[in-house]
Amino acid sequence: MERDWLSAAALQIAGELQDAGYDGYLVGGCVRDLLLGRRPKDFDITTDASPEEVRRLFRRSRIIGRRFQLVHVRLGREVIEVATYRAKPDGARARGGRGNSAAIAADGRVIDDNAFGTIEQDAARRDFTINSLYYDPRRDCVLDFAGGVRDARKRVLRMIGEPRARFTEDPVRMLRALRFRAKLDLEWERGLPPAIAECRELLASVPPPRLFDETLKMFHHGHARKSWEELRAHGLAATLFPPAFDADGNAPEKLIGMALDNTDERVRHGKPVIAAFLFAVLLWMPFKRELARAARGLPHAEAVWAAGDAVFASQSLRVAVPRRVAVAAMEIWQMQFALEARKPRAVARLLGERRFRAAFDFLLLRARIGEVEAALAEWWEEIQECGEDETRRRIEALRPRRARSASSGGNERRAGRRARHAPAAALNK
Ligand code: ATP
Ligand code: MG
C-alpha cells in the first residue's frame, strides 16, 4: 500500500480520535483505491464517537446533514468527513445498536435514520466488500469484516449480502457497481449481472435528482466511455435516458462514443467538462425529432426552445437535469443552426458567445459522423486562429459576390466597426 498517497490530515484526525480513546479509521473508497494501487481522491473517516463528541474534539469542525449527521473537520486546507458507525436504519433497534437507537435526539427531534451502530454493523451496511475496509493508521493494518482484502487482491466486485436484496434496498448500487467496474477494471461476482438484469427497472423509483448526481459521477471522472458501455451491456442506459433511444431501442452510438472519448480525454488533461455538453449529445436525436414536429407553425427560434423544453421535460422524469444545465444544452443546440448558416453579420457575435466553444466542439462531432460538411467545421476551426484582417476577409468572402462588389466600401467600414466591437479574446480563442 502506497502510504505516501494518504492524506496527512486524515491520518492526523484518525490519530487524534484514537488518542482520545475512540476508534478512528480511514474507510471506504480511499482504502479500496489504495489496495488496488490507485491514488484516492478523497478520504473518509469513521469512528465510534458520536457526532457531538467529534465536534467537541476538533476546534475547526461542524456537524452537517440532518438525515445522516456527519462532521466536517477542517485541517489546513483539507476538509475530512468523519462519520459515526451506522447500522441499517431498520436493523439498529432490533439488534440493539449503540447510541441513539431510540431515534430521539436530546432536543426531542426524531432522527430515525441516524441509527448508530457497531463497527460490524457499519461494515455490513456498506455495498461492496472492497468498499467495507477500515484502515488503522496507528497499527498500519486493515480491518476487514466482509472479505474485501481477498476480493481486492482478486480484483472482484462482490456484494455484501444477497445482491437482489441489496439492489432492492437501494437501486443506485447498480450504477455504483457499473461505475466501479468501469473505473477499476474489476471482475464481476457471478451473481451480480443477473441480479442487475432483474432489478434494473427499480431505478425508475429513485428520486431523479439523485440520479443526476450519479450520472455525473459516471461520466465526469475519466471513465465515461466505459461507463456507457457498461450501462448499455446491462440494459440500464435506456432506463436512465429514455428519450435517447428510438423506437427500435437504438441510440446514436457513434456520436455518443466519440463525445465520451472526448470527455475522458479532457478529464485526463485537467480541462473542464460540463453536464450541458453531455446532455446535448445524449438528447440531440430526440431534440431533432421534436423540432421537426414543433417547427410546424412556430418561428424557428421558438421551435428550438419548445422542442428543447419538451425533450428535457421527458428526460427529467428519470434523471432530473437542473434548469441551468438544460438551458446551456439548448444554447449549444441553437448555435448549431447559426454555425451552419454562417451569416456574415453573425460571425463575430457567434465567436464571442459564451457557448461558442462547446457549440463548436459539438459541430466537430457532427462533422465526424457526417451530419455536416467537414469543410464547415474546418472553416470555424480556422477562423478562431485568424488575425483581425484575415477574419474580416473571410467573413467578407461569405457574402454573395454581387453584394460584395456593389457595396464593398460600406461593408469594409462596417466590418471594421464589428471587429472592434468583437472581444479580442473571442477572436483569438
Ligand atoms: P468514490 O471513489 O466514487 O468516492 P466511494 O466508494 O468512496 O467511491 P462514496 O459515495 O464516497 O463512494 O461512499 C463512501 C462509502 O460509503 C463507500 O465506499 C461505501 O462503503 C459506502 N456507500 C456509499 N454509497 C452507498 C450505498 N448506496 N449503499 C451502501 N453503501 C454505500
Ligand atoms: Mg468517496
Tab-separated table of C-alpha atoms and ligand atoms in Angstrom:
chain	number	residue	atom	x	y	z
A	1	MET	CA	0.000	0.000	0.000
A	2	GLU	CA	1.333	3.417	-1.013
A	3	ARG	CA	1.297	5.293	2.324
A	4	ASP	CA	2.514	8.449	0.612
A	5	TRP	CA	-0.876	8.704	-1.068
A	6	LEU	CA	-2.606	9.010	2.296
A	7	SER	CA	-3.801	12.426	3.303
A	8	ALA	CA	-1.762	13.795	6.204
A	9	ALA	CA	-4.875	15.486	7.560
A	10	ALA	CA	-6.861	12.237	7.554
A	11	LEU	CA	-4.035	10.397	9.323
A	12	GLN	CA	-3.817	13.084	11.970
A	13	ILE	CA	-7.565	13.185	12.607
A	14	ALA	CA	-7.773	9.390	12.917
A	15	GLY	CA	-4.796	9.507	15.264
A	16	GLU	CA	-6.345	12.190	17.473
A	17	LEU	CA	-9.591	10.232	17.710
A	18	GLN	CA	-7.585	7.231	18.899
A	19	ASP	CA	-5.625	9.364	21.384
A	20	ALA	CA	-8.945	10.466	22.858
A	21	GLY	CA	-9.933	6.836	23.396
A	22	TYR	CA	-12.199	6.365	20.388
A	23	ASP	CA	-11.852	4.322	17.218
A	24	GLY	CA	-10.546	6.293	14.240
A	25	TYR	CA	-10.186	4.580	10.879
A	26	LEU	CA	-9.960	5.565	7.233
A	27	VAL	CA	-12.768	3.852	5.382
A	28	GLY	CA	-14.473	3.245	2.067
A	29	GLY	CA	-13.264	4.351	-1.337
A	30	CYS	CA	-9.874	5.596	-0.176
A	31	VAL	CA	-8.827	2.265	1.350
A	32	ARG	CA	-10.173	0.410	-1.686
A	33	ASP	CA	-8.312	2.639	-4.126
A	34	LEU	CA	-5.063	2.276	-2.168
A	35	LEU	CA	-5.310	-1.529	-2.133
A	36	LEU	CA	-5.972	-1.511	-5.867
A	37	GLY	CA	-2.943	0.679	-6.477
A	38	ARG	CA	-4.773	3.905	-7.282
A	39	ARG	CA	-4.402	7.310	-5.765
A	40	PRO	CA	-7.559	8.061	-3.736
A	41	LYS	CA	-9.416	11.275	-4.488
A	42	ASP	CA	-10.942	11.837	-1.074
A	43	PHE	CA	-10.639	10.462	2.426
A	44	ASP	CA	-13.391	9.489	4.814
A	45	ILE	CA	-13.023	8.621	8.468
A	46	THR	CA	-15.264	6.574	10.667
A	47	THR	CA	-15.413	6.354	14.428
A	48	ASP	CA	-17.464	5.153	17.392
A	49	ALA	CA	-17.555	8.704	18.771
A	50	SER	CA	-20.911	10.447	18.319
A	51	PRO	CA	-21.053	13.488	16.008
A	52	GLU	CA	-21.279	15.725	19.070
A	53	GLU	CA	-18.193	14.096	20.626
A	54	VAL	CA	-16.273	14.513	17.379
A	55	ARG	CA	-17.287	18.142	17.165
A	56	ARG	CA	-16.068	18.815	20.689
A	57	LEU	CA	-12.725	17.168	19.915
A	58	PHE	CA	-11.828	19.288	16.875
A	59	ARG	CA	-11.866	23.046	17.056
A	60	ARG	CA	-12.491	23.634	13.369
A	61	SER	CA	-15.369	21.256	12.849
A	62	ARG	CA	-19.088	21.379	12.311
A	63	ILE	CA	-21.960	18.937	12.160
A	64	ILE	CA	-23.668	18.745	8.799
A	65	GLY	CA	-26.679	16.886	7.480
A	66	ARG	CA	-29.967	16.155	9.132
A	67	ARG	CA	-30.836	12.683	7.983
A	68	PHE	CA	-27.316	11.383	8.390
A	69	GLN	CA	-25.275	13.524	10.688
A	70	LEU	CA	-21.623	13.833	9.740
A	71	VAL	CA	-18.856	16.045	10.989
A	72	HIS	CA	-16.672	18.064	8.663
A	73	VAL	CA	-13.265	18.545	10.244
A	74	ARG	CA	-11.025	21.156	8.718
A	75	LEU	CA	-7.274	20.749	8.960
A	76	GLY	CA	-5.053	23.070	6.964
A	77	ARG	CA	-6.739	23.301	3.610
A	78	GLU	CA	-8.356	19.873	3.786
A	79	VAL	CA	-11.876	19.058	4.907
A	80	ILE	CA	-12.286	15.497	6.094
A	81	GLU	CA	-15.632	13.838	6.658
A	82	VAL	CA	-15.958	11.959	9.940
A	83	ALA	CA	-18.938	9.618	10.246
A	84	THR	CA	-20.098	7.702	13.281
A	85	TYR	CA	-20.627	3.945	12.751
A	86	ARG	CA	-24.091	3.387	11.426
A	87	ALA	CA	-26.348	0.404	11.335
A	88	LYS	CA	-29.005	-0.187	8.720
A	89	PRO	CA	-31.827	2.112	9.806
A	90	ASP	CA	-34.369	-0.642	10.455
A	91	GLY	CA	-31.995	-3.209	11.939
A	92	ALA	CA	-30.433	-0.978	14.553
A	93	ARG	CA	-33.040	-1.092	17.242
A	94	ALA	CA	-33.832	-4.735	16.766
A	95	ARG	CA	-30.167	-5.639	17.169
A	96	GLY	CA	-29.640	-3.154	19.965
A	97	GLY	CA	-27.231	-0.846	18.169
A	98	ARG	CA	-25.480	1.606	20.417
A	99	GLY	CA	-26.012	5.331	20.607
A	100	ASN	CA	-29.333	6.973	19.970
A	101	SER	CA	-31.055	3.895	18.712
A	102	ALA	CA	-34.201	5.161	20.379
A	103	ALA	CA	-34.071	7.635	17.486
A	104	ILE	CA	-34.932	10.634	19.667
A	105	ALA	CA	-32.256	13.279	19.910
A	106	ALA	CA	-31.606	15.307	23.065
A	107	ASP	CA	-33.685	18.146	21.651
A	108	GLY	CA	-36.579	15.793	21.011
A	109	ARG	CA	-36.118	15.672	17.259
A	110	VAL	CA	-36.826	12.307	15.737
A	111	ILE	CA	-33.764	11.272	13.818
A	112	ASP	CA	-34.844	7.870	12.776
A	113	ASP	CA	-32.202	7.366	10.089
A	114	ASN	CA	-29.320	8.276	12.327
A	115	ALA	CA	-29.147	4.830	13.815
A	116	PHE	CA	-25.647	4.482	15.179
A	117	GLY	CA	-24.201	1.010	15.386
A	118	THR	CA	-21.120	-1.076	15.980
A	119	ILE	CA	-18.251	-1.322	13.520
A	120	GLU	CA	-19.556	-4.748	12.445
A	121	GLN	CA	-22.961	-3.234	11.670
A	122	ASP	CA	-21.296	-0.363	9.872
A	123	ALA	CA	-19.331	-2.835	7.735
A	124	ALA	CA	-22.453	-4.843	6.921
A	125	ARG	CA	-24.495	-1.878	5.681
A	126	ARG	CA	-21.910	-0.935	3.023
A	127	ASP	CA	-22.428	-2.041	-0.550
A	128	PHE	CA	-19.434	-3.995	-1.836
A	129	THR	CA	-16.816	-5.967	0.078
A	130	ILE	CA	-13.969	-3.794	-1.262
A	131	ASN	CA	-15.818	-0.703	-0.001
A	132	SER	CA	-16.036	-2.129	3.504
A	133	LEU	CA	-12.407	-1.905	4.603
A	134	TYR	CA	-11.101	0.069	7.585
A	135	TYR	CA	-7.517	1.240	7.718
A	136	ASP	CA	-5.962	1.803	11.110
A	137	PRO	CA	-3.088	4.240	10.583
A	138	ARG	CA	-1.577	3.706	14.040
A	139	ARG	CA	-1.224	-0.048	13.667
A	140	ASP	CA	-0.832	0.202	9.888
A	141	CYS	CA	-3.340	-2.577	9.282
A	142	VAL	CA	-6.664	-3.102	7.531
A	143	LEU	CA	-9.759	-4.331	9.385
A	144	ASP	CA	-11.852	-6.498	7.121
A	145	PHE	CA	-15.259	-7.868	8.140
A	146	ALA	CA	-16.533	-8.852	4.715
A	147	GLY	CA	-13.620	-10.426	2.830
A	148	GLY	CA	-12.777	-7.240	0.976
A	149	VAL	CA	-8.991	-7.682	1.128
A	150	ARG	CA	-9.194	-11.024	-0.648
A	151	ASP	CA	-11.601	-9.592	-3.231
A	152	ALA	CA	-9.347	-6.587	-3.815
A	153	ARG	CA	-6.452	-8.972	-4.402
A	154	LYS	CA	-8.528	-10.999	-6.856
A	155	ARG	CA	-9.998	-7.789	-8.261
A	156	VAL	CA	-13.562	-8.997	-7.832
A	157	LEU	CA	-16.568	-6.796	-7.242
A	158	ARG	CA	-18.702	-8.663	-4.727
A	159	MET	CA	-21.866	-7.517	-2.995
A	160	ILE	CA	-22.125	-7.760	0.769
A	161	GLY	CA	-25.165	-9.963	1.227
A	162	GLU	CA	-27.649	-11.070	-1.386
A	163	PRO	CA	-27.404	-8.856	-4.492
A	164	ARG	CA	-31.136	-8.698	-5.270
A	165	ALA	CA	-31.982	-7.712	-1.718
A	166	ARG	CA	-29.260	-5.054	-1.646
A	167	PHE	CA	-30.279	-3.618	-5.042
A	168	THR	CA	-33.890	-3.518	-3.898
A	169	GLU	CA	-32.871	-1.614	-0.742
A	170	ASP	CA	-31.069	0.935	-2.890
A	171	PRO	CA	-31.150	0.618	-6.700
A	172	VAL	CA	-28.401	3.242	-7.080
A	173	ARG	CA	-25.995	0.469	-6.056
A	174	MET	CA	-26.422	-0.906	-9.585
A	175	LEU	CA	-24.969	2.303	-11.005
A	176	ARG	CA	-22.215	2.236	-8.420
A	177	ALA	CA	-21.384	-1.333	-9.475
A	178	LEU	CA	-21.051	-0.302	-13.124
A	179	ARG	CA	-19.034	2.755	-12.189
A	180	PHE	CA	-16.546	0.781	-10.098
A	181	ARG	CA	-16.230	-1.773	-12.909
A	182	ALA	CA	-15.528	0.984	-15.390
A	183	LYS	CA	-13.087	2.787	-13.153
A	184	LEU	CA	-11.270	-0.103	-11.511
A	185	ASP	CA	-11.390	-2.835	-14.144
A	186	LEU	CA	-12.891	-5.465	-11.857
A	187	GLU	CA	-14.366	-8.892	-12.449
A	188	TRP	CA	-17.993	-9.490	-11.545
A	189	GLU	CA	-19.022	-11.739	-8.741
A	190	ARG	CA	-21.050	-14.291	-10.681
A	191	GLY	CA	-24.420	-13.369	-9.233
A	192	LEU	CA	-24.213	-9.627	-9.912
A	193	PRO	CA	-25.072	-9.336	-13.639
A	194	PRO	CA	-28.247	-11.462	-13.389
A	195	ALA	CA	-29.303	-9.520	-10.281
A	196	ILE	CA	-28.885	-6.250	-12.187
A	197	ALA	CA	-30.878	-7.637	-15.093
A	198	GLU	CA	-33.657	-8.491	-12.684
A	199	CYS	CA	-33.620	-5.245	-10.717
A	200	ARG	CA	-32.897	-2.628	-13.380
A	201	GLU	CA	-36.467	-1.339	-13.568
A	202	LEU	CA	-36.170	-0.344	-9.897
A	203	LEU	CA	-34.001	2.570	-10.976
A	204	ALA	CA	-37.181	4.269	-12.087
A	205	SER	CA	-38.164	4.603	-8.430
A	206	VAL	CA	-35.024	6.533	-7.414
A	207	PRO	CA	-35.549	10.282	-6.945
A	208	PRO	CA	-34.470	11.874	-10.265
A	209	PRO	CA	-32.159	14.490	-8.656
A	210	ARG	CA	-30.106	11.713	-7.050
A	211	LEU	CA	-29.763	10.033	-10.444
A	212	PHE	CA	-28.409	13.290	-11.876
A	213	ASP	CA	-25.623	13.259	-9.280
A	214	GLU	CA	-24.836	9.614	-10.002
A	215	THR	CA	-24.840	10.291	-13.751
A	216	LEU	CA	-22.184	12.949	-13.341
A	217	LYS	CA	-20.090	10.625	-11.190
A	218	MET	CA	-20.203	8.098	-14.015
A	219	PHE	CA	-19.465	10.499	-16.848
A	220	HIS	CA	-17.186	13.157	-15.437
A	221	HIS	CA	-14.441	11.176	-13.755
A	222	GLY	CA	-12.462	9.957	-16.713
A	223	HIS	CA	-14.363	6.704	-17.385
A	224	ALA	CA	-17.310	7.970	-19.363
A	225	ARG	CA	-16.876	5.720	-22.378
A	226	LYS	CA	-16.544	2.557	-20.307
A	227	SER	CA	-19.428	3.569	-18.065
A	228	TRP	CA	-21.667	3.997	-21.106
A	229	GLU	CA	-20.624	0.585	-22.407
A	230	GLU	CA	-21.432	-0.956	-19.032
A	231	LEU	CA	-24.804	0.805	-18.957
A	232	ARG	CA	-25.567	-0.474	-22.460
A	233	ALA	CA	-24.397	-4.006	-21.704
A	234	HIS	CA	-26.676	-4.236	-18.677
A	235	GLY	CA	-29.688	-2.539	-20.165
A	236	LEU	CA	-29.566	0.468	-17.831
A	237	ALA	CA	-28.902	3.220	-20.372
A	238	ALA	CA	-32.461	3.192	-21.668
A	239	THR	CA	-33.787	3.275	-18.115
A	240	LEU	CA	-31.711	6.343	-17.328
A	241	PHE	CA	-32.069	8.207	-20.611
A	242	PRO	CA	-35.292	7.014	-22.259
A	243	PRO	CA	-35.529	9.821	-24.853
A	244	ALA	CA	-32.044	8.993	-26.169
A	245	PHE	CA	-33.385	5.765	-27.656
A	246	ASP	CA	-35.542	5.436	-30.751
A	247	ALA	CA	-38.486	3.094	-31.132
A	248	ASP	CA	-36.149	0.216	-32.031
A	249	GLY	CA	-34.071	0.741	-28.898
A	250	ASN	CA	-31.122	2.292	-30.740
A	251	ALA	CA	-29.096	5.297	-29.630
A	252	PRO	CA	-26.638	7.267	-31.787
A	253	GLU	CA	-23.727	5.142	-30.556
A	254	LYS	CA	-21.113	6.699	-32.786
A	255	LEU	CA	-21.886	10.255	-31.737
A	256	ILE	CA	-22.117	9.290	-28.066
A	257	GLY	CA	-18.954	7.179	-28.191
A	258	MET	CA	-16.908	9.964	-29.748
A	259	ALA	CA	-18.268	12.546	-27.335
A	260	LEU	CA	-17.463	10.378	-24.324
A	261	ASP	CA	-13.931	9.656	-25.576
A	262	ASN	CA	-13.564	13.382	-25.892
A	263	THR	CA	-14.843	13.914	-22.343
A	264	ASP	CA	-12.402	11.332	-20.961
A	265	GLU	CA	-9.566	12.987	-22.845
A	266	ARG	CA	-10.455	16.374	-21.375
A	267	VAL	CA	-10.596	14.959	-17.840
A	268	ARG	CA	-7.187	13.333	-18.379
A	269	HIS	CA	-5.762	16.713	-19.314
A	270	GLY	CA	-7.432	18.506	-16.425
A	271	LYS	CA	-9.732	20.502	-18.697
A	272	PRO	CA	-13.225	21.392	-17.524
A	273	VAL	CA	-16.188	19.282	-18.585
A	274	ILE	CA	-19.803	20.410	-18.456
A	275	ALA	CA	-23.004	18.462	-17.951
A	276	ALA	CA	-24.714	20.532	-20.652
A	277	PHE	CA	-22.444	19.045	-23.310
A	278	LEU	CA	-23.175	15.508	-22.173
A	279	PHE	CA	-26.927	16.034	-22.340
A	280	ALA	CA	-26.682	17.973	-25.604
A	281	VAL	CA	-25.079	14.849	-27.083
A	282	LEU	CA	-27.382	12.282	-25.467
A	283	LEU	CA	-30.549	14.128	-26.420
A	284	TRP	CA	-29.613	15.564	-29.818
A	285	MET	CA	-31.566	12.984	-31.843
A	286	PRO	CA	-34.825	13.247	-29.881
A	287	PHE	CA	-34.405	17.017	-29.956
A	288	LYS	CA	-34.220	16.980	-33.740
A	289	ARG	CA	-37.259	14.728	-33.978
A	290	GLU	CA	-39.167	17.005	-31.631
A	291	LEU	CA	-38.008	20.068	-33.543
A	292	ALA	CA	-39.345	18.689	-36.799
A	293	ARG	CA	-42.706	18.445	-35.074
A	294	ALA	CA	-42.545	21.820	-33.273
A	295	ALA	CA	-41.282	23.616	-36.380
A	296	ARG	CA	-44.714	23.354	-37.929
A	297	GLY	CA	-46.394	26.634	-37.110
A	298	LEU	CA	-43.694	28.178	-34.884
A	299	PRO	CA	-40.872	30.579	-35.817
A	300	HIS	CA	-37.545	28.727	-35.794
A	301	ALA	CA	-36.114	30.221	-32.583
A	302	GLU	CA	-39.291	29.480	-30.656
A	303	ALA	CA	-39.499	25.995	-32.087
A	304	VAL	CA	-35.965	25.278	-30.833
A	305	TRP	CA	-36.904	26.228	-27.282
A	306	ALA	CA	-40.232	24.424	-27.405
A	307	ALA	CA	-38.599	21.238	-28.673
A	308	GLY	CA	-35.755	21.540	-26.150
A	309	ASP	CA	-38.166	22.032	-23.279
A	310	ALA	CA	-40.198	19.013	-24.324
A	311	VAL	CA	-37.139	16.745	-24.526
A	312	PHE	CA	-35.758	17.868	-21.165
A	313	ALA	CA	-39.153	17.555	-19.510
A	314	SER	CA	-39.315	13.963	-20.613
A	315	GLN	CA	-35.676	13.245	-19.638
A	316	SER	CA	-36.142	14.794	-16.204
A	317	LEU	CA	-38.774	12.237	-15.266
A	318	ARG	CA	-35.810	9.861	-14.801
A	319	VAL	CA	-32.629	11.884	-14.406
A	320	ALA	CA	-33.524	15.373	-13.273
A	321	VAL	CA	-31.450	17.808	-15.290
A	322	PRO	CA	-31.208	21.165	-13.494
A	323	ARG	CA	-32.700	24.029	-15.446
A	324	ARG	CA	-29.396	25.871	-15.928
A	325	VAL	CA	-27.871	22.725	-17.475
A	326	ALA	CA	-30.853	22.241	-19.793
A	327	VAL	CA	-30.699	25.882	-20.881
A	328	ALA	CA	-26.996	25.608	-21.659
A	329	ALA	CA	-27.600	22.447	-23.708
A	330	MET	CA	-30.351	24.223	-25.641
A	331	GLU	CA	-27.959	27.093	-26.324
A	332	ILE	CA	-25.480	24.615	-27.754
A	333	TRP	CA	-28.241	23.224	-29.981
A	334	GLN	CA	-29.477	26.619	-31.034
A	335	MET	CA	-25.979	27.667	-32.038
A	336	GLN	CA	-25.703	24.694	-34.395
A	337	PHE	CA	-28.140	26.344	-36.777
A	338	ALA	CA	-26.286	29.639	-36.637
A	339	LEU	CA	-22.918	27.952	-37.165
A	340	GLU	CA	-24.337	26.125	-40.170
A	341	ALA	CA	-25.918	29.277	-41.613
A	342	ARG	CA	-22.666	31.298	-41.292
A	343	LYS	CA	-24.403	34.609	-41.844
A	344	PRO	CA	-21.633	37.194	-42.374
A	345	ARG	CA	-23.285	39.598	-39.955
A	346	ALA	CA	-23.443	36.972	-37.207
A	347	VAL	CA	-19.905	35.527	-37.307
A	348	ALA	CA	-18.156	37.934	-34.939
A	349	ARG	CA	-21.017	37.758	-32.462
A	350	LEU	CA	-21.010	33.954	-32.538
A	351	LEU	CA	-17.271	33.832	-31.914
A	352	GLY	CA	-17.824	35.916	-28.796
A	353	GLU	CA	-20.728	33.857	-27.436
A	354	ARG	CA	-20.286	32.199	-24.049
A	355	ARG	CA	-21.257	28.826	-25.502
A	356	PHE	CA	-19.155	29.144	-28.650
A	357	ARG	CA	-16.505	26.665	-27.552
A	358	ALA	CA	-18.988	23.956	-26.573
A	359	ALA	CA	-21.114	24.579	-29.662
A	360	PHE	CA	-18.045	24.360	-31.881
A	361	ASP	CA	-16.936	21.088	-30.238
A	362	PHE	CA	-20.435	19.782	-30.872
A	363	LEU	CA	-20.230	20.852	-34.513
A	364	LEU	CA	-16.922	18.955	-34.822
A	365	LEU	CA	-18.601	15.783	-33.598
A	366	ARG	CA	-21.410	16.252	-36.090
A	367	ALA	CA	-18.882	16.705	-38.874
A	368	ARG	CA	-17.155	13.500	-37.826
A	369	ILE	CA	-20.362	11.481	-38.117
A	370	GLY	CA	-21.053	13.113	-41.481
A	371	GLU	CA	-24.008	15.170	-40.328
A	372	VAL	CA	-22.461	18.409	-41.591
A	373	GLU	CA	-19.707	19.086	-44.124
A	374	ALA	CA	-16.175	18.705	-42.798
A	375	ALA	CA	-15.376	21.974	-44.603
A	376	LEU	CA	-17.860	23.836	-42.421
A	377	ALA	CA	-16.215	22.639	-39.220
A	378	GLU	CA	-12.800	23.487	-40.672
A	379	TRP	CA	-13.959	26.983	-41.525
A	380	TRP	CA	-14.987	27.567	-37.908
A	381	GLU	CA	-11.815	25.982	-36.652
A	382	GLU	CA	-9.599	28.200	-38.789
A	383	ILE	CA	-11.393	31.458	-38.184
A	384	GLN	CA	-10.637	31.154	-34.490
A	385	GLU	CA	-6.940	31.251	-35.322
A	386	CYS	CA	-7.102	34.173	-37.754
A	387	GLY	CA	-5.965	37.692	-37.002
A	388	GLU	CA	-8.376	40.607	-37.346
A	389	ASP	CA	-7.689	41.334	-41.012
A	390	GLU	CA	-7.907	37.739	-42.099
A	391	THR	CA	-11.102	37.259	-40.094
A	392	ARG	CA	-12.630	40.247	-41.851
A	393	ARG	CA	-11.523	38.928	-45.243
A	394	ARG	CA	-13.054	35.518	-44.621
A	395	ILE	CA	-16.333	36.964	-43.407
A	396	GLU	CA	-16.367	39.157	-46.491
A	397	ALA	CA	-15.797	36.125	-48.676
A	398	LEU	CA	-19.035	34.627	-47.347
A	399	ARG	CA	-21.111	37.357	-48.964
A	400	PRO	CA	-22.645	36.608	-52.334
A	401	ARG	CA	-20.275	38.004	-54.993
A	402	ARG	CA	-22.722	40.601	-56.333
A	403	ALA	CA	-23.409	42.144	-52.948
A	404	ARG	CA	-19.702	42.245	-52.260
A	405	SER	CA	-18.676	44.200	-55.354
A	406	ALA	CA	-21.689	46.538	-55.232
A	407	SER	CA	-21.053	47.843	-51.747
A	408	SER	CA	-17.558	46.793	-50.823
A	409	GLY	CA	-16.604	50.170	-49.326
A	410	GLY	CA	-19.543	50.272	-46.942
A	411	ASN	CA	-19.098	46.672	-45.951
A	412	GLU	CA	-15.459	47.238	-45.226
A	413	ARG	CA	-16.278	50.067	-42.843
A	414	ARG	CA	-18.990	48.106	-41.114
A	415	ALA	CA	-16.771	45.057	-40.845
A	416	GLY	CA	-14.098	47.218	-39.247
A	417	ARG	CA	-16.538	48.502	-36.665
A	418	ARG	CA	-17.742	44.999	-35.925
A	419	ALA	CA	-14.241	43.728	-35.480
A	420	ARG	CA	-13.516	46.449	-32.938
A	421	HIS	CA	-16.666	45.594	-31.021
A	422	ALA	CA	-15.999	41.883	-31.008
A	423	PRO	CA	-13.998	40.939	-27.926
A	424	ALA	CA	-10.414	40.226	-28.923
A	425	ALA	CA	-10.315	37.170	-26.709
A	426	ALA	CA	-13.179	35.668	-28.654
A	427	LEU	CA	-11.376	36.118	-31.925
A	428	ASN	CA	-8.190	34.520	-30.664
A	429	LYS	CA	-9.704	31.568	-28.825
B	1	ATP	P1	-15.682	7.188	-4.969
B	1	ATP	O1	-14.308	6.842	-5.372
B	1	ATP	O2	-16.580	7.347	-6.111
B	1	ATP	O3	-15.774	8.285	-3.964
B	1	ATP	P2	-16.652	5.630	-2.770
B	1	ATP	O4	-16.760	4.150	-2.563
B	1	ATP	O5	-15.784	6.360	-1.823
B	1	ATP	O6	-16.210	5.846	-4.269
B	1	ATP	P3	-18.753	7.288	-1.800
B	1	ATP	O7	-20.040	7.640	-2.437
B	1	ATP	O8	-17.763	8.336	-1.484
B	1	ATP	O9	-18.101	6.193	-2.748
B	1	ATP	O10	-19.133	6.467	-0.487
B	1	ATP	C1	-18.214	6.155	0.543
B	1	ATP	C2	-18.515	4.773	1.130
B	1	ATP	O11	-19.845	4.745	1.648
B	1	ATP	C3	-18.473	3.641	0.118
B	1	ATP	O12	-17.169	3.146	-0.076
B	1	ATP	C4	-19.395	2.618	0.738
B	1	ATP	O13	-18.746	1.894	1.754
B	1	ATP	C5	-20.461	3.482	1.389
B	1	ATP	N1	-21.607	3.707	0.477
B	1	ATP	C6	-21.795	4.760	-0.361
B	1	ATP	N2	-22.945	4.666	-1.036
B	1	ATP	C7	-23.526	3.525	-0.604
B	1	ATP	C8	-24.750	2.870	-0.921
B	1	ATP	N3	-25.601	3.361	-1.807
B	1	ATP	N4	-25.013	1.700	-0.271
B	1	ATP	C9	-24.162	1.189	0.640
B	1	ATP	N5	-23.009	1.760	0.963
B	1	ATP	C10	-22.674	2.911	0.372
B	2	MG	MG	-15.570	8.547	-1.722
